[in-house]
Amino acid sequence: MSCTKCKKCNKKAVTYLKAYRIALCESCYSEFYLKLVKRCIKKYGIFRKNEKIVAAVSGGKDSSAMTVALKKIGYNVDLIYVDLGIGSYSKKSEKCVEELSELIDSNLNIIRLSDYGFKIDQIKGKTCSACGVSKRYLMNKFAREQGYDVIATGHTAEDIVSFYIKNLAGGSKVWAEKLLPRNEPFDPKVVARAKPLYEISEKENMLFVLCNTIPFNPDDCPYAPKPEWKEIVYEIERKKPGFTKNFVRGLVREGKFPETRYCKICGEVSSSEVCSFCKLRRRFGCV
Ligand code: SF4
Ligand code: ZN
């Protein structure tokens, strides 16, 4: 790799993208990446005209890359970070998102789960599921109350494909909203969600944050499960470069929304009488 030249400017290449069969230097890579994100946004109608966008940031490389890319492409985005109360991991992540918001001069909104009566560190068992419920709930509520039209999340092509394969292999329902590049609100209480990195890979995000010295927390969450399904996706990608992108491109839209109900405790949209977030709070005697 040391003697490979950038295909665009002939400078020393920092990467060779197998899926595109192209070697690029640092600055040409960043331009290339921004074009990929821009194309993805256009292709899938990720954003509508003049939408007020809030970017969900975790401090990780993917959401940090997404936020800087959106800003560079010309979108005006505010940031939302949920402090989940996961020991030093949350503290470090918060520091990263603060630096990120300074770097791109965006408003940063921080919501603390502890203000709702508990922390993720107190959850016993099925931590990620409780964490996911909490993040979705708090972000949706905040975005709606603050008048945002859409929440942008940093889901990558690997997230989509591994989710699909895992469900397929587990014999459960494969189609889920989570697989789509954009989810329209199925109720006035729900804010649209969109994935500007739908076709973008984790490696591409990592290179972009490194080439642009974008702050991010490289640590894994202490509760993160072993990424077995992702490893399968990486392995296929290694053998068949372009697999992940082709896979997400091939996913057909088949959205099926559940009947809308409202939580009898807090009034948010829920699939049952009491929403999953209030059930969690009930465990801690908060409602
Ligand atoms: Fe939450 Fe699990 Fe992600 Fe950690 S790995 S932030 S607990 S969803
Ligand atoms: Zn509720």
PDB file of C-alpha atoms and ligand atoms in Angstrom:
ATOM      1  CA  MET A   1       0.000   0.000   0.000  1.00  0.00           C
ATOM      2  CA  SER A   2       2.900   2.367   0.748  1.00  0.00           C
ATOM      3  CA  CYS A   3       3.627   2.964  -2.951  1.00  0.00           C
ATOM      4  CA  THR A   4      -0.001   3.095  -4.099  1.00  0.00           C
ATOM      5  CA  LYS A   5      -0.978   6.444  -5.568  1.00  0.00           C
ATOM      6  CA  CYS A   6      -4.292   8.255  -5.260  1.00  0.00           C
ATOM      7  CA  LYS A   7      -6.279   7.671  -8.421  1.00  0.00           C
ATOM      8  CA  LYS A   8      -7.490  11.272  -8.458  1.00  0.00           C
ATOM      9  CA  CYS A   9      -4.443  13.389  -7.596  1.00  0.00           C
ATOM     10  CA  ASN A  10      -1.478  11.011  -7.616  1.00  0.00           C
ATOM     11  CA  LYS A  11      -0.510  11.756  -4.011  1.00  0.00           C
ATOM     12  CA  LYS A  12       0.183   8.904  -1.614  1.00  0.00           C
ATOM     13  CA  ALA A  13      -2.970   6.863  -1.129  1.00  0.00           C
ATOM     14  CA  VAL A  14      -4.206   6.148   2.409  1.00  0.00           C
ATOM     15  CA  THR A  15      -6.780   3.577   1.401  1.00  0.00           C
ATOM     16  CA  TYR A  16      -7.869   1.195  -1.271  1.00  0.00           C
ATOM     17  CA  LEU A  17     -11.641   0.760  -1.388  1.00  0.00           C
ATOM     18  CA  LYS A  18     -12.226  -2.719  -2.708  1.00  0.00           C
ATOM     19  CA  ALA A  19     -15.934  -2.202  -3.294  1.00  0.00           C
ATOM     20  CA  TYR A  20     -15.161   0.701  -5.628  1.00  0.00           C
ATOM     21  CA  ARG A  21     -11.740  -0.523  -6.798  1.00  0.00           C
ATOM     22  CA  ILE A  22     -10.183   2.845  -6.093  1.00  0.00           C
ATOM     23  CA  ALA A  23      -7.129   4.060  -4.132  1.00  0.00           C
ATOM     24  CA  LEU A  24      -7.415   7.528  -2.599  1.00  0.00           C
ATOM     25  CA  CYS A  25      -5.344   9.998  -0.584  1.00  0.00           C
ATOM     26  CA  GLU A  26      -6.655  11.658   2.570  1.00  0.00           C
ATOM     27  CA  SER A  27      -8.296  14.700   1.014  1.00  0.00           C
ATOM     28  CA  CYS A  28      -9.640  12.925  -2.066  1.00  0.00           C
ATOM     29  CA  TYR A  29     -11.083  10.247   0.228  1.00  0.00           C
ATOM     30  CA  SER A  30     -13.013  12.849   2.235  1.00  0.00           C
ATOM     31  CA  GLU A  31     -14.463  14.296  -0.955  1.00  0.00           C
ATOM     32  CA  PHE A  32     -15.358  10.827  -2.160  1.00  0.00           C
ATOM     33  CA  TYR A  33     -17.044   9.999   1.162  1.00  0.00           C
ATOM     34  CA  LEU A  34     -19.129  13.171   1.093  1.00  0.00           C
ATOM     35  CA  LYS A  35     -20.269  12.311  -2.420  1.00  0.00           C
ATOM     36  CA  LEU A  36     -21.305   8.843  -1.240  1.00  0.00           C
ATOM     37  CA  VAL A  37     -23.369  10.288   1.607  1.00  0.00           C
ATOM     38  CA  LYS A  38     -24.908  12.928  -0.641  1.00  0.00           C
ATOM     39  CA  ARG A  39     -25.846  10.312  -3.209  1.00  0.00           C
ATOM     40  CA  CYS A  40     -27.379   8.096  -0.527  1.00  0.00           C
ATOM     41  CA  ILE A  41     -29.475  10.987   0.816  1.00  0.00           C
ATOM     42  CA  LYS A  42     -30.746  11.805  -2.654  1.00  0.00           C
ATOM     43  CA  LYS A  43     -31.368   8.225  -3.746  1.00  0.00           C
ATOM     44  CA  TYR A  44     -33.496   7.287  -0.746  1.00  0.00           C
ATOM     45  CA  GLY A  45     -35.144  10.660  -0.131  1.00  0.00           C
ATOM     46  CA  ILE A  46     -33.582  10.683   3.339  1.00  0.00           C
ATOM     47  CA  PHE A  47     -34.572  14.313   3.938  1.00  0.00           C
ATOM     48  CA  ARG A  48     -37.385  16.466   2.630  1.00  0.00           C
ATOM     49  CA  LYS A  49     -36.959  20.084   1.647  1.00  0.00           C
ATOM     50  CA  ASN A  50     -36.438  22.508   4.563  1.00  0.00           C
ATOM     51  CA  GLU A  51     -36.765  19.868   7.230  1.00  0.00           C
ATOM     52  CA  LYS A  52     -35.549  20.681  10.721  1.00  0.00           C
ATOM     53  CA  ILE A  53     -33.029  17.931  11.433  1.00  0.00           C
ATOM     54  CA  VAL A  54     -31.718  16.660  14.737  1.00  0.00           C
ATOM     55  CA  ALA A  55     -28.794  14.212  14.599  1.00  0.00           C
ATOM     56  CA  ALA A  56     -28.696  11.489  17.232  1.00  0.00           C
ATOM     57  CA  VAL A  57     -25.095  11.274  18.416  1.00  0.00           C
ATOM     58  CA  SER A  58     -23.571   8.634  20.658  1.00  0.00           C
ATOM     59  CA  GLY A  59     -19.945   9.727  20.592  1.00  0.00           C
ATOM     60  CA  GLY A  60     -19.119   6.735  18.349  1.00  0.00           C
ATOM     61  CA  LYS A  61     -17.409   7.011  14.959  1.00  0.00           C
ATOM     62  CA  ASP A  62     -20.522   6.424  12.848  1.00  0.00           C
ATOM     63  CA  SER A  63     -22.779   9.139  14.259  1.00  0.00           C
ATOM     64  CA  SER A  64     -19.811  11.535  14.485  1.00  0.00           C
ATOM     65  CA  ALA A  65     -18.943  10.937  10.822  1.00  0.00           C
ATOM     66  CA  MET A  66     -22.590  11.354   9.832  1.00  0.00           C
ATOM     67  CA  THR A  67     -22.954  14.668  11.656  1.00  0.00           C
ATOM     68  CA  VAL A  68     -19.832  16.237  10.172  1.00  0.00           C
ATOM     69  CA  ALA A  69     -20.772  14.965   6.694  1.00  0.00           C
ATOM     70  CA  LEU A  70     -24.281  16.446   6.941  1.00  0.00           C
ATOM     71  CA  LYS A  71     -22.853  19.764   7.996  1.00  0.00           C
ATOM     72  CA  LYS A  72     -20.244  19.751   5.205  1.00  0.00           C
ATOM     73  CA  ILE A  73     -22.876  18.851   2.632  1.00  0.00           C
ATOM     74  CA  GLY A  74     -24.823  21.910   3.758  1.00  0.00           C
ATOM     75  CA  TYR A  75     -27.481  20.684   6.176  1.00  0.00           C
ATOM     76  CA  ASN A  76     -28.172  22.611   9.315  1.00  0.00           C
ATOM     77  CA  VAL A  77     -28.250  20.044  12.101  1.00  0.00           C
ATOM     78  CA  ASP A  78     -28.617  20.197  15.844  1.00  0.00           C
ATOM     79  CA  LEU A  79     -27.371  17.343  17.991  1.00  0.00           C
ATOM     80  CA  ILE A  80     -29.058  15.198  20.596  1.00  0.00           C
ATOM     81  CA  TYR A  81     -27.159  12.995  23.018  1.00  0.00           C
ATOM     82  CA  VAL A  82     -28.745  10.757  25.639  1.00  0.00           C
ATOM     83  CA  ASP A  83     -26.660  10.274  28.771  1.00  0.00           C
ATOM     84  CA  LEU A  84     -27.557   6.663  29.514  1.00  0.00           C
ATOM     85  CA  GLY A  85     -25.636   6.446  32.754  1.00  0.00           C
ATOM     86  CA  ILE A  86     -23.110   3.806  31.677  1.00  0.00           C
ATOM     87  CA  GLY A  87     -20.199   4.631  34.010  1.00  0.00           C
ATOM     88  CA  SER A  88     -17.059   6.127  32.496  1.00  0.00           C
ATOM     89  CA  TYR A  89     -18.149   5.113  28.977  1.00  0.00           C
ATOM     90  CA  SER A  90     -21.010   7.644  29.064  1.00  0.00           C
ATOM     91  CA  LYS A  91     -18.746  10.351  30.489  1.00  0.00           C
ATOM     92  CA  LYS A  92     -16.152   9.839  27.759  1.00  0.00           C
ATOM     93  CA  SER A  93     -18.834   9.760  25.049  1.00  0.00           C
ATOM     94  CA  GLU A  94     -20.349  12.992  26.340  1.00  0.00           C
ATOM     95  CA  LYS A  95     -16.965  14.711  26.160  1.00  0.00           C
ATOM     96  CA  CYS A  96     -16.618  13.587  22.534  1.00  0.00           C
ATOM     97  CA  VAL A  97     -20.027  14.913  21.513  1.00  0.00           C
ATOM     98  CA  GLU A  98     -19.248  18.217  23.217  1.00  0.00           C
ATOM     99  CA  GLU A  99     -16.068  18.504  21.164  1.00  0.00           C
ATOM    100  CA  LEU A 100     -17.997  17.484  18.066  1.00  0.00           C
ATOM    101  CA  SER A 101     -20.615  20.194  18.565  1.00  0.00           C
ATOM    102  CA  GLU A 102     -17.858  22.794  18.985  1.00  0.00           C
ATOM    103  CA  LEU A 103     -16.076  21.567  15.878  1.00  0.00           C
ATOM    104  CA  ILE A 104     -19.121  21.982  13.655  1.00  0.00           C
ATOM    105  CA  ASP A 105     -20.736  24.784  15.622  1.00  0.00           C
ATOM    106  CA  SER A 106     -24.024  22.967  16.250  1.00  0.00           C
ATOM    107  CA  ASN A 107     -26.383  23.108  19.207  1.00  0.00           C
ATOM    108  CA  LEU A 108     -25.963  20.123  21.484  1.00  0.00           C
ATOM    109  CA  ASN A 109     -28.926  18.903  23.516  1.00  0.00           C
ATOM    110  CA  ILE A 110     -28.212  16.484  26.334  1.00  0.00           C
ATOM    111  CA  ILE A 111     -30.937  14.371  27.918  1.00  0.00           C
ATOM    112  CA  ARG A 112     -30.122  12.456  31.074  1.00  0.00           C
ATOM    113  CA  LEU A 113     -31.831   9.148  31.689  1.00  0.00           C
ATOM    114  CA  SER A 114     -31.210   9.664  35.411  1.00  0.00           C
ATOM    115  CA  ASP A 115     -33.754  12.516  35.275  1.00  0.00           C
ATOM    116  CA  TYR A 116     -36.309   9.804  34.536  1.00  0.00           C
ATOM    117  CA  GLY A 117     -35.412   7.811  37.612  1.00  0.00           C
ATOM    118  CA  PHE A 118     -32.821   5.250  36.560  1.00  0.00           C
ATOM    119  CA  LYS A 119     -29.575   4.552  34.724  1.00  0.00           C
ATOM    120  CA  ILE A 120     -28.630   1.771  32.322  1.00  0.00           C
ATOM    121  CA  ASP A 121     -26.043   0.597  34.892  1.00  0.00           C
ATOM    122  CA  GLN A 122     -28.950  -0.377  37.155  1.00  0.00           C
ATOM    123  CA  ILE A 123     -30.634  -2.637  34.605  1.00  0.00           C
ATOM    124  CA  LYS A 124     -30.246  -6.334  35.315  1.00  0.00           C
ATOM    125  CA  GLY A 125     -30.428  -8.438  32.174  1.00  0.00           C
ATOM    126  CA  LYS A 126     -31.446  -7.505  28.622  1.00  0.00           C
ATOM    127  CA  THR A 127     -29.513  -4.276  29.016  1.00  0.00           C
ATOM    128  CA  CYS A 128     -29.381  -3.393  25.324  1.00  0.00           C
ATOM    129  CA  SER A 129     -33.073  -3.854  24.906  1.00  0.00           C
ATOM    130  CA  ALA A 130     -33.810  -1.488  27.832  1.00  0.00           C
ATOM    131  CA  CYS A 131     -31.218   0.920  26.471  1.00  0.00           C
ATOM    132  CA  GLY A 132     -32.744   0.881  22.979  1.00  0.00           C
ATOM    133  CA  VAL A 133     -36.220   1.505  24.380  1.00  0.00           C
ATOM    134  CA  SER A 134     -34.933   4.431  26.440  1.00  0.00           C
ATOM    135  CA  LYS A 135     -33.013   6.051  23.586  1.00  0.00           C
ATOM    136  CA  ARG A 136     -35.885   5.782  21.103  1.00  0.00           C
ATOM    137  CA  TYR A 137     -38.407   7.062  23.636  1.00  0.00           C
ATOM    138  CA  LEU A 138     -36.398  10.045  24.844  1.00  0.00           C
ATOM    139  CA  MET A 139     -35.222  11.088  21.397  1.00  0.00           C
ATOM    140  CA  ASN A 140     -38.684  10.924  19.884  1.00  0.00           C
ATOM    141  CA  LYS A 141     -40.234  12.881  22.750  1.00  0.00           C
ATOM    142  CA  PHE A 142     -37.519  15.517  22.653  1.00  0.00           C
ATOM    143  CA  ALA A 143     -37.575  15.891  18.857  1.00  0.00           C
ATOM    144  CA  ARG A 144     -41.359  16.252  18.802  1.00  0.00           C
ATOM    145  CA  GLU A 145     -41.496  18.719  21.659  1.00  0.00           C
ATOM    146  CA  GLN A 146     -38.762  20.836  20.104  1.00  0.00           C
ATOM    147  CA  GLY A 147     -40.395  20.860  16.671  1.00  0.00           C
ATOM    148  CA  TYR A 148     -37.872  18.775  14.721  1.00  0.00           C
ATOM    149  CA  ASP A 149     -39.134  17.077  11.563  1.00  0.00           C
ATOM    150  CA  VAL A 150     -36.686  14.214  11.444  1.00  0.00           C
ATOM    151  CA  ILE A 151     -34.144  12.375  13.602  1.00  0.00           C
ATOM    152  CA  ALA A 152     -31.007  11.338  11.697  1.00  0.00           C
ATOM    153  CA  THR A 153     -29.288   8.239  13.064  1.00  0.00           C
ATOM    154  CA  GLY A 154     -25.853   6.801  12.276  1.00  0.00           C
ATOM    155  CA  HIS A 155     -26.956   3.295  11.266  1.00  0.00           C
ATOM    156  CA  THR A 156     -24.586   1.783   8.736  1.00  0.00           C
ATOM    157  CA  ALA A 157     -24.994  -0.754   5.932  1.00  0.00           C
ATOM    158  CA  GLU A 158     -23.519  -3.421   8.252  1.00  0.00           C
ATOM    159  CA  ASP A 159     -26.137  -2.618  10.914  1.00  0.00           C
ATOM    160  CA  ILE A 160     -28.916  -3.193   8.392  1.00  0.00           C
ATOM    161  CA  VAL A 161     -27.499  -6.381   6.883  1.00  0.00           C
ATOM    162  CA  SER A 162     -26.520  -7.999  10.208  1.00  0.00           C
ATOM    163  CA  PHE A 163     -29.974  -7.231  11.625  1.00  0.00           C
ATOM    164  CA  TYR A 164     -31.610  -8.809   8.601  1.00  0.00           C
ATOM    165  CA  ILE A 165     -29.444 -11.945   8.639  1.00  0.00           C
ATOM    166  CA  LYS A 166     -29.763 -12.395  12.396  1.00  0.00           C
ATOM    167  CA  ASN A 167     -33.553 -12.326  12.200  1.00  0.00           C
ATOM    168  CA  LEU A 168     -33.638 -14.535   9.171  1.00  0.00           C
ATOM    169  CA  ALA A 169     -31.392 -17.106  10.845  1.00  0.00           C
ATOM    170  CA  GLY A 170     -33.401 -16.904  14.073  1.00  0.00           C
ATOM    171  CA  GLY A 171     -36.626 -17.640  12.229  1.00  0.00           C
ATOM    172  CA  SER A 172     -38.233 -14.412  13.394  1.00  0.00           C
ATOM    173  CA  LYS A 173     -40.004 -11.810  11.344  1.00  0.00           C
ATOM    174  CA  VAL A 174     -37.382 -10.348   9.048  1.00  0.00           C
ATOM    175  CA  TRP A 175     -39.099  -7.233   7.857  1.00  0.00           C
ATOM    176  CA  ALA A 176     -38.961  -4.386  10.267  1.00  0.00           C
ATOM    177  CA  GLU A 177     -38.981  -0.643  10.006  1.00  0.00           C
ATOM    178  CA  LYS A 178     -35.397  -0.731  11.144  1.00  0.00           C
ATOM    179  CA  LEU A 179     -34.416  -1.989   7.698  1.00  0.00           C
ATOM    180  CA  LEU A 180     -35.663   1.031   5.815  1.00  0.00           C
ATOM    181  CA  PRO A 181     -33.632   4.134   4.958  1.00  0.00           C
ATOM    182  CA  ARG A 182     -36.396   6.414   6.207  1.00  0.00           C
ATOM    183  CA  ASN A 183     -39.423   5.837   8.419  1.00  0.00           C
ATOM    184  CA  GLU A 184     -42.296   8.214   8.046  1.00  0.00           C
ATOM    185  CA  PRO A 185     -44.274   9.056  11.167  1.00  0.00           C
ATOM    186  CA  PHE A 186     -47.279   6.757  11.402  1.00  0.00           C
ATOM    187  CA  ASP A 187     -48.785   8.997  14.056  1.00  0.00           C
ATOM    188  CA  PRO A 188     -48.555  12.722  14.936  1.00  0.00           C
ATOM    189  CA  LYS A 189     -46.696  11.794  18.106  1.00  0.00           C
ATOM    190  CA  VAL A 190     -43.935  10.077  16.154  1.00  0.00           C
ATOM    191  CA  VAL A 191     -41.080  11.958  14.492  1.00  0.00           C
ATOM    192  CA  ALA A 192     -39.653  10.644  11.196  1.00  0.00           C
ATOM    193  CA  ARG A 193     -36.345   8.805  11.439  1.00  0.00           C
ATOM    194  CA  ALA A 194     -33.767   8.636   8.682  1.00  0.00           C
ATOM    195  CA  LYS A 195     -30.450   6.909   8.027  1.00  0.00           C
ATOM    196  CA  PRO A 196     -28.159   9.033   5.865  1.00  0.00           C
ATOM    197  CA  LEU A 197     -25.454   6.312   6.123  1.00  0.00           C
ATOM    198  CA  TYR A 198     -27.751   3.548   4.860  1.00  0.00           C
ATOM    199  CA  GLU A 199     -25.307   2.517   2.125  1.00  0.00           C
ATOM    200  CA  ILE A 200     -22.135   3.539   3.937  1.00  0.00           C
ATOM    201  CA  SER A 201     -19.857   1.055   5.701  1.00  0.00           C
ATOM    202  CA  GLU A 202     -18.231   1.316   9.107  1.00  0.00           C
ATOM    203  CA  LYS A 203     -14.791   1.298   7.534  1.00  0.00           C
ATOM    204  CA  GLU A 204     -15.726   4.275   5.368  1.00  0.00           C
ATOM    205  CA  ASN A 205     -16.936   6.157   8.452  1.00  0.00           C
ATOM    206  CA  MET A 206     -13.780   5.290  10.367  1.00  0.00           C
ATOM    207  CA  LEU A 207     -11.563   6.568   7.557  1.00  0.00           C
ATOM    208  CA  PHE A 208     -13.548   9.782   7.357  1.00  0.00           C
ATOM    209  CA  VAL A 209     -13.238  10.519  11.092  1.00  0.00           C
ATOM    210  CA  LEU A 210      -9.509   9.709  11.010  1.00  0.00           C
ATOM    211  CA  CYS A 211      -8.807  11.787   7.892  1.00  0.00           C
ATOM    212  CA  ASN A 212     -10.615  14.769   9.395  1.00  0.00           C
ATOM    213  CA  THR A 213      -9.576  14.392  13.059  1.00  0.00           C
ATOM    214  CA  ILE A 214     -13.201  14.223  14.136  1.00  0.00           C
ATOM    215  CA  PRO A 215     -13.606  13.503  17.875  1.00  0.00           C
ATOM    216  CA  PHE A 216     -15.091  10.116  18.708  1.00  0.00           C
ATOM    217  CA  ASN A 217     -15.027   7.583  21.519  1.00  0.00           C
ATOM    218  CA  PRO A 218     -13.159   4.480  20.283  1.00  0.00           C
ATOM    219  CA  ASP A 219     -14.247   2.387  23.282  1.00  0.00           C
ATOM    220  CA  ASP A 220     -17.014  -0.175  23.072  1.00  0.00           C
ATOM    221  CA  CYS A 221     -19.915   0.059  25.461  1.00  0.00           C
ATOM    222  CA  PRO A 222     -19.263  -2.412  28.335  1.00  0.00           C
ATOM    223  CA  TYR A 223     -22.661  -4.014  27.646  1.00  0.00           C
ATOM    224  CA  ALA A 224     -22.104  -4.435  23.916  1.00  0.00           C
ATOM    225  CA  PRO A 225     -22.772  -8.053  22.922  1.00  0.00           C
ATOM    226  CA  LYS A 226     -20.177  -9.951  20.899  1.00  0.00           C
ATOM    227  CA  PRO A 227     -20.696  -8.728  17.347  1.00  0.00           C
ATOM    228  CA  GLU A 228     -21.030 -12.232  15.934  1.00  0.00           C
ATOM    229  CA  TRP A 229     -23.495 -11.346  13.177  1.00  0.00           C
ATOM    230  CA  LYS A 230     -21.478  -8.334  12.164  1.00  0.00           C
ATOM    231  CA  GLU A 231     -18.399 -10.515  11.951  1.00  0.00           C
ATOM    232  CA  ILE A 232     -20.251 -12.753   9.517  1.00  0.00           C
ATOM    233  CA  VAL A 233     -21.083  -9.705   7.421  1.00  0.00           C
ATOM    234  CA  TYR A 234     -17.427  -8.530   7.522  1.00  0.00           C
ATOM    235  CA  GLU A 235     -16.309 -12.000   6.488  1.00  0.00           C
ATOM    236  CA  ILE A 236     -18.643 -12.130   3.486  1.00  0.00           C
ATOM    237  CA  GLU A 237     -17.575  -8.607   2.547  1.00  0.00           C
ATOM    238  CA  ARG A 238     -13.934  -9.698   2.693  1.00  0.00           C
ATOM    239  CA  LYS A 239     -14.635 -12.504   0.279  1.00  0.00           C
ATOM    240  CA  LYS A 240     -17.116 -10.624  -1.870  1.00  0.00           C
ATOM    241  CA  PRO A 241     -16.259  -6.911  -1.843  1.00  0.00           C
ATOM    242  CA  GLY A 242     -19.400  -4.844  -2.374  1.00  0.00           C
ATOM    243  CA  PHE A 243     -21.702  -7.460  -0.807  1.00  0.00           C
ATOM    244  CA  THR A 244     -22.941  -5.210   2.007  1.00  0.00           C
ATOM    245  CA  LYS A 245     -23.810  -2.293  -0.253  1.00  0.00           C
ATOM    246  CA  ASN A 246     -25.475  -4.546  -2.803  1.00  0.00           C
ATOM    247  CA  PHE A 247     -27.478  -6.190  -0.053  1.00  0.00           C
ATOM    248  CA  VAL A 248     -28.963  -2.971   1.320  1.00  0.00           C
ATOM    249  CA  ARG A 249     -29.618  -1.758  -2.209  1.00  0.00           C
ATOM    250  CA  GLY A 250     -31.584  -4.907  -2.835  1.00  0.00           C
ATOM    251  CA  LEU A 251     -33.815  -4.640   0.188  1.00  0.00           C
ATOM    252  CA  VAL A 252     -37.361  -4.001  -0.916  1.00  0.00           C
ATOM    253  CA  ARG A 253     -39.625  -1.694   0.938  1.00  0.00           C
ATOM    254  CA  GLU A 254     -42.430  -3.476   2.727  1.00  0.00           C
ATOM    255  CA  GLY A 255     -43.417  -1.281   5.647  1.00  0.00           C
ATOM    256  CA  LYS A 256     -46.187  -2.564   7.855  1.00  0.00           C
ATOM    257  CA  PHE A 257     -47.133  -0.413  10.780  1.00  0.00           C
ATOM    258  CA  PRO A 258     -48.786  -1.577  13.960  1.00  0.00           C
ATOM    259  CA  GLU A 259     -52.050  -0.076  15.062  1.00  0.00           C
ATOM    260  CA  THR A 260     -51.417   3.119  17.014  1.00  0.00           C
ATOM    261  CA  ARG A 261     -52.156   3.152  20.698  1.00  0.00           C
ATOM    262  CA  TYR A 262     -51.090   5.468  23.468  1.00  0.00           C
ATOM    263  CA  CYS A 263     -49.470   4.608  26.778  1.00  0.00           C
ATOM    264  CA  LYS A 264     -51.976   5.039  29.584  1.00  0.00           C
ATOM    265  CA  ILE A 265     -49.268   6.404  31.865  1.00  0.00           C
ATOM    266  CA  CYS A 266     -47.351   8.917  29.777  1.00  0.00           C
ATOM    267  CA  GLY A 267     -49.436   9.276  26.607  1.00  0.00           C
ATOM    268  CA  GLU A 268     -46.584   8.473  24.187  1.00  0.00           C
ATOM    269  CA  VAL A 269     -47.200   6.122  21.254  1.00  0.00           C
ATOM    270  CA  SER A 270     -47.096   2.513  22.372  1.00  0.00           C
ATOM    271  CA  SER A 271     -47.798  -0.949  20.992  1.00  0.00           C
ATOM    272  CA  SER A 272     -49.407  -1.999  24.281  1.00  0.00           C
ATOM    273  CA  GLU A 273     -51.396  -0.420  27.107  1.00  0.00           C
ATOM    274  CA  VAL A 274     -48.284   0.751  28.911  1.00  0.00           C
ATOM    275  CA  CYS A 275     -45.253   1.687  26.800  1.00  0.00           C
ATOM    276  CA  SER A 276     -41.941  -0.131  27.192  1.00  0.00           C
ATOM    277  CA  PHE A 277     -40.269   2.928  28.695  1.00  0.00           C
ATOM    278  CA  CYS A 278     -42.897   3.316  31.427  1.00  0.00           C
ATOM    279  CA  LYS A 279     -42.601  -0.420  32.128  1.00  0.00           C
ATOM    280  CA  LEU A 280     -38.899   0.165  32.693  1.00  0.00           C
ATOM    281  CA  ARG A 281     -39.559   3.140  34.962  1.00  0.00           C
ATOM    282  CA  ARG A 282     -42.114   1.065  36.857  1.00  0.00           C
ATOM    283  CA  ARG A 283     -39.361  -1.436  37.672  1.00  0.00           C
ATOM    284  CA  PHE A 284     -37.597   1.378  39.493  1.00  0.00           C
ATOM    285  CA  GLY A 285     -40.768   2.559  41.184  1.00  0.00           C
ATOM    286  CA  CYS A 286     -40.690   5.862  39.267  1.00  0.00           C
ATOM    287  CA  VAL A 287     -44.238   5.718  37.895  1.00  0.00           C
TER     288      VAL A 287
HETATM  289 FE1  SF4 B   1     -26.972   0.627  25.000  1.00  0.00          FE
HETATM  290 FE2  SF4 B   1     -26.328  -1.907  24.441  1.00  0.00          FE
HETATM  291 FE3  SF4 B   1     -25.542   0.072  22.838  1.00  0.00          FE
HETATM  292 FE4  SF4 B   1     -24.472  -0.193  25.246  1.00  0.00          FE
HETATM  293  S1  SF4 B   1     -24.297  -1.654  23.544  1.00  0.00           S
HETATM  294  S2  SF4 B   1     -25.162   1.722  24.306  1.00  0.00           S
HETATM  295  S3  SF4 B   1     -26.215  -0.887  26.432  1.00  0.00           S
HETATM  296  S4  SF4 B   1     -27.652  -0.564  23.219  1.00  0.00           S
HETATM  297 ZN    ZN B   2     -45.364   5.471  28.746  1.00  0.00          ZN
END
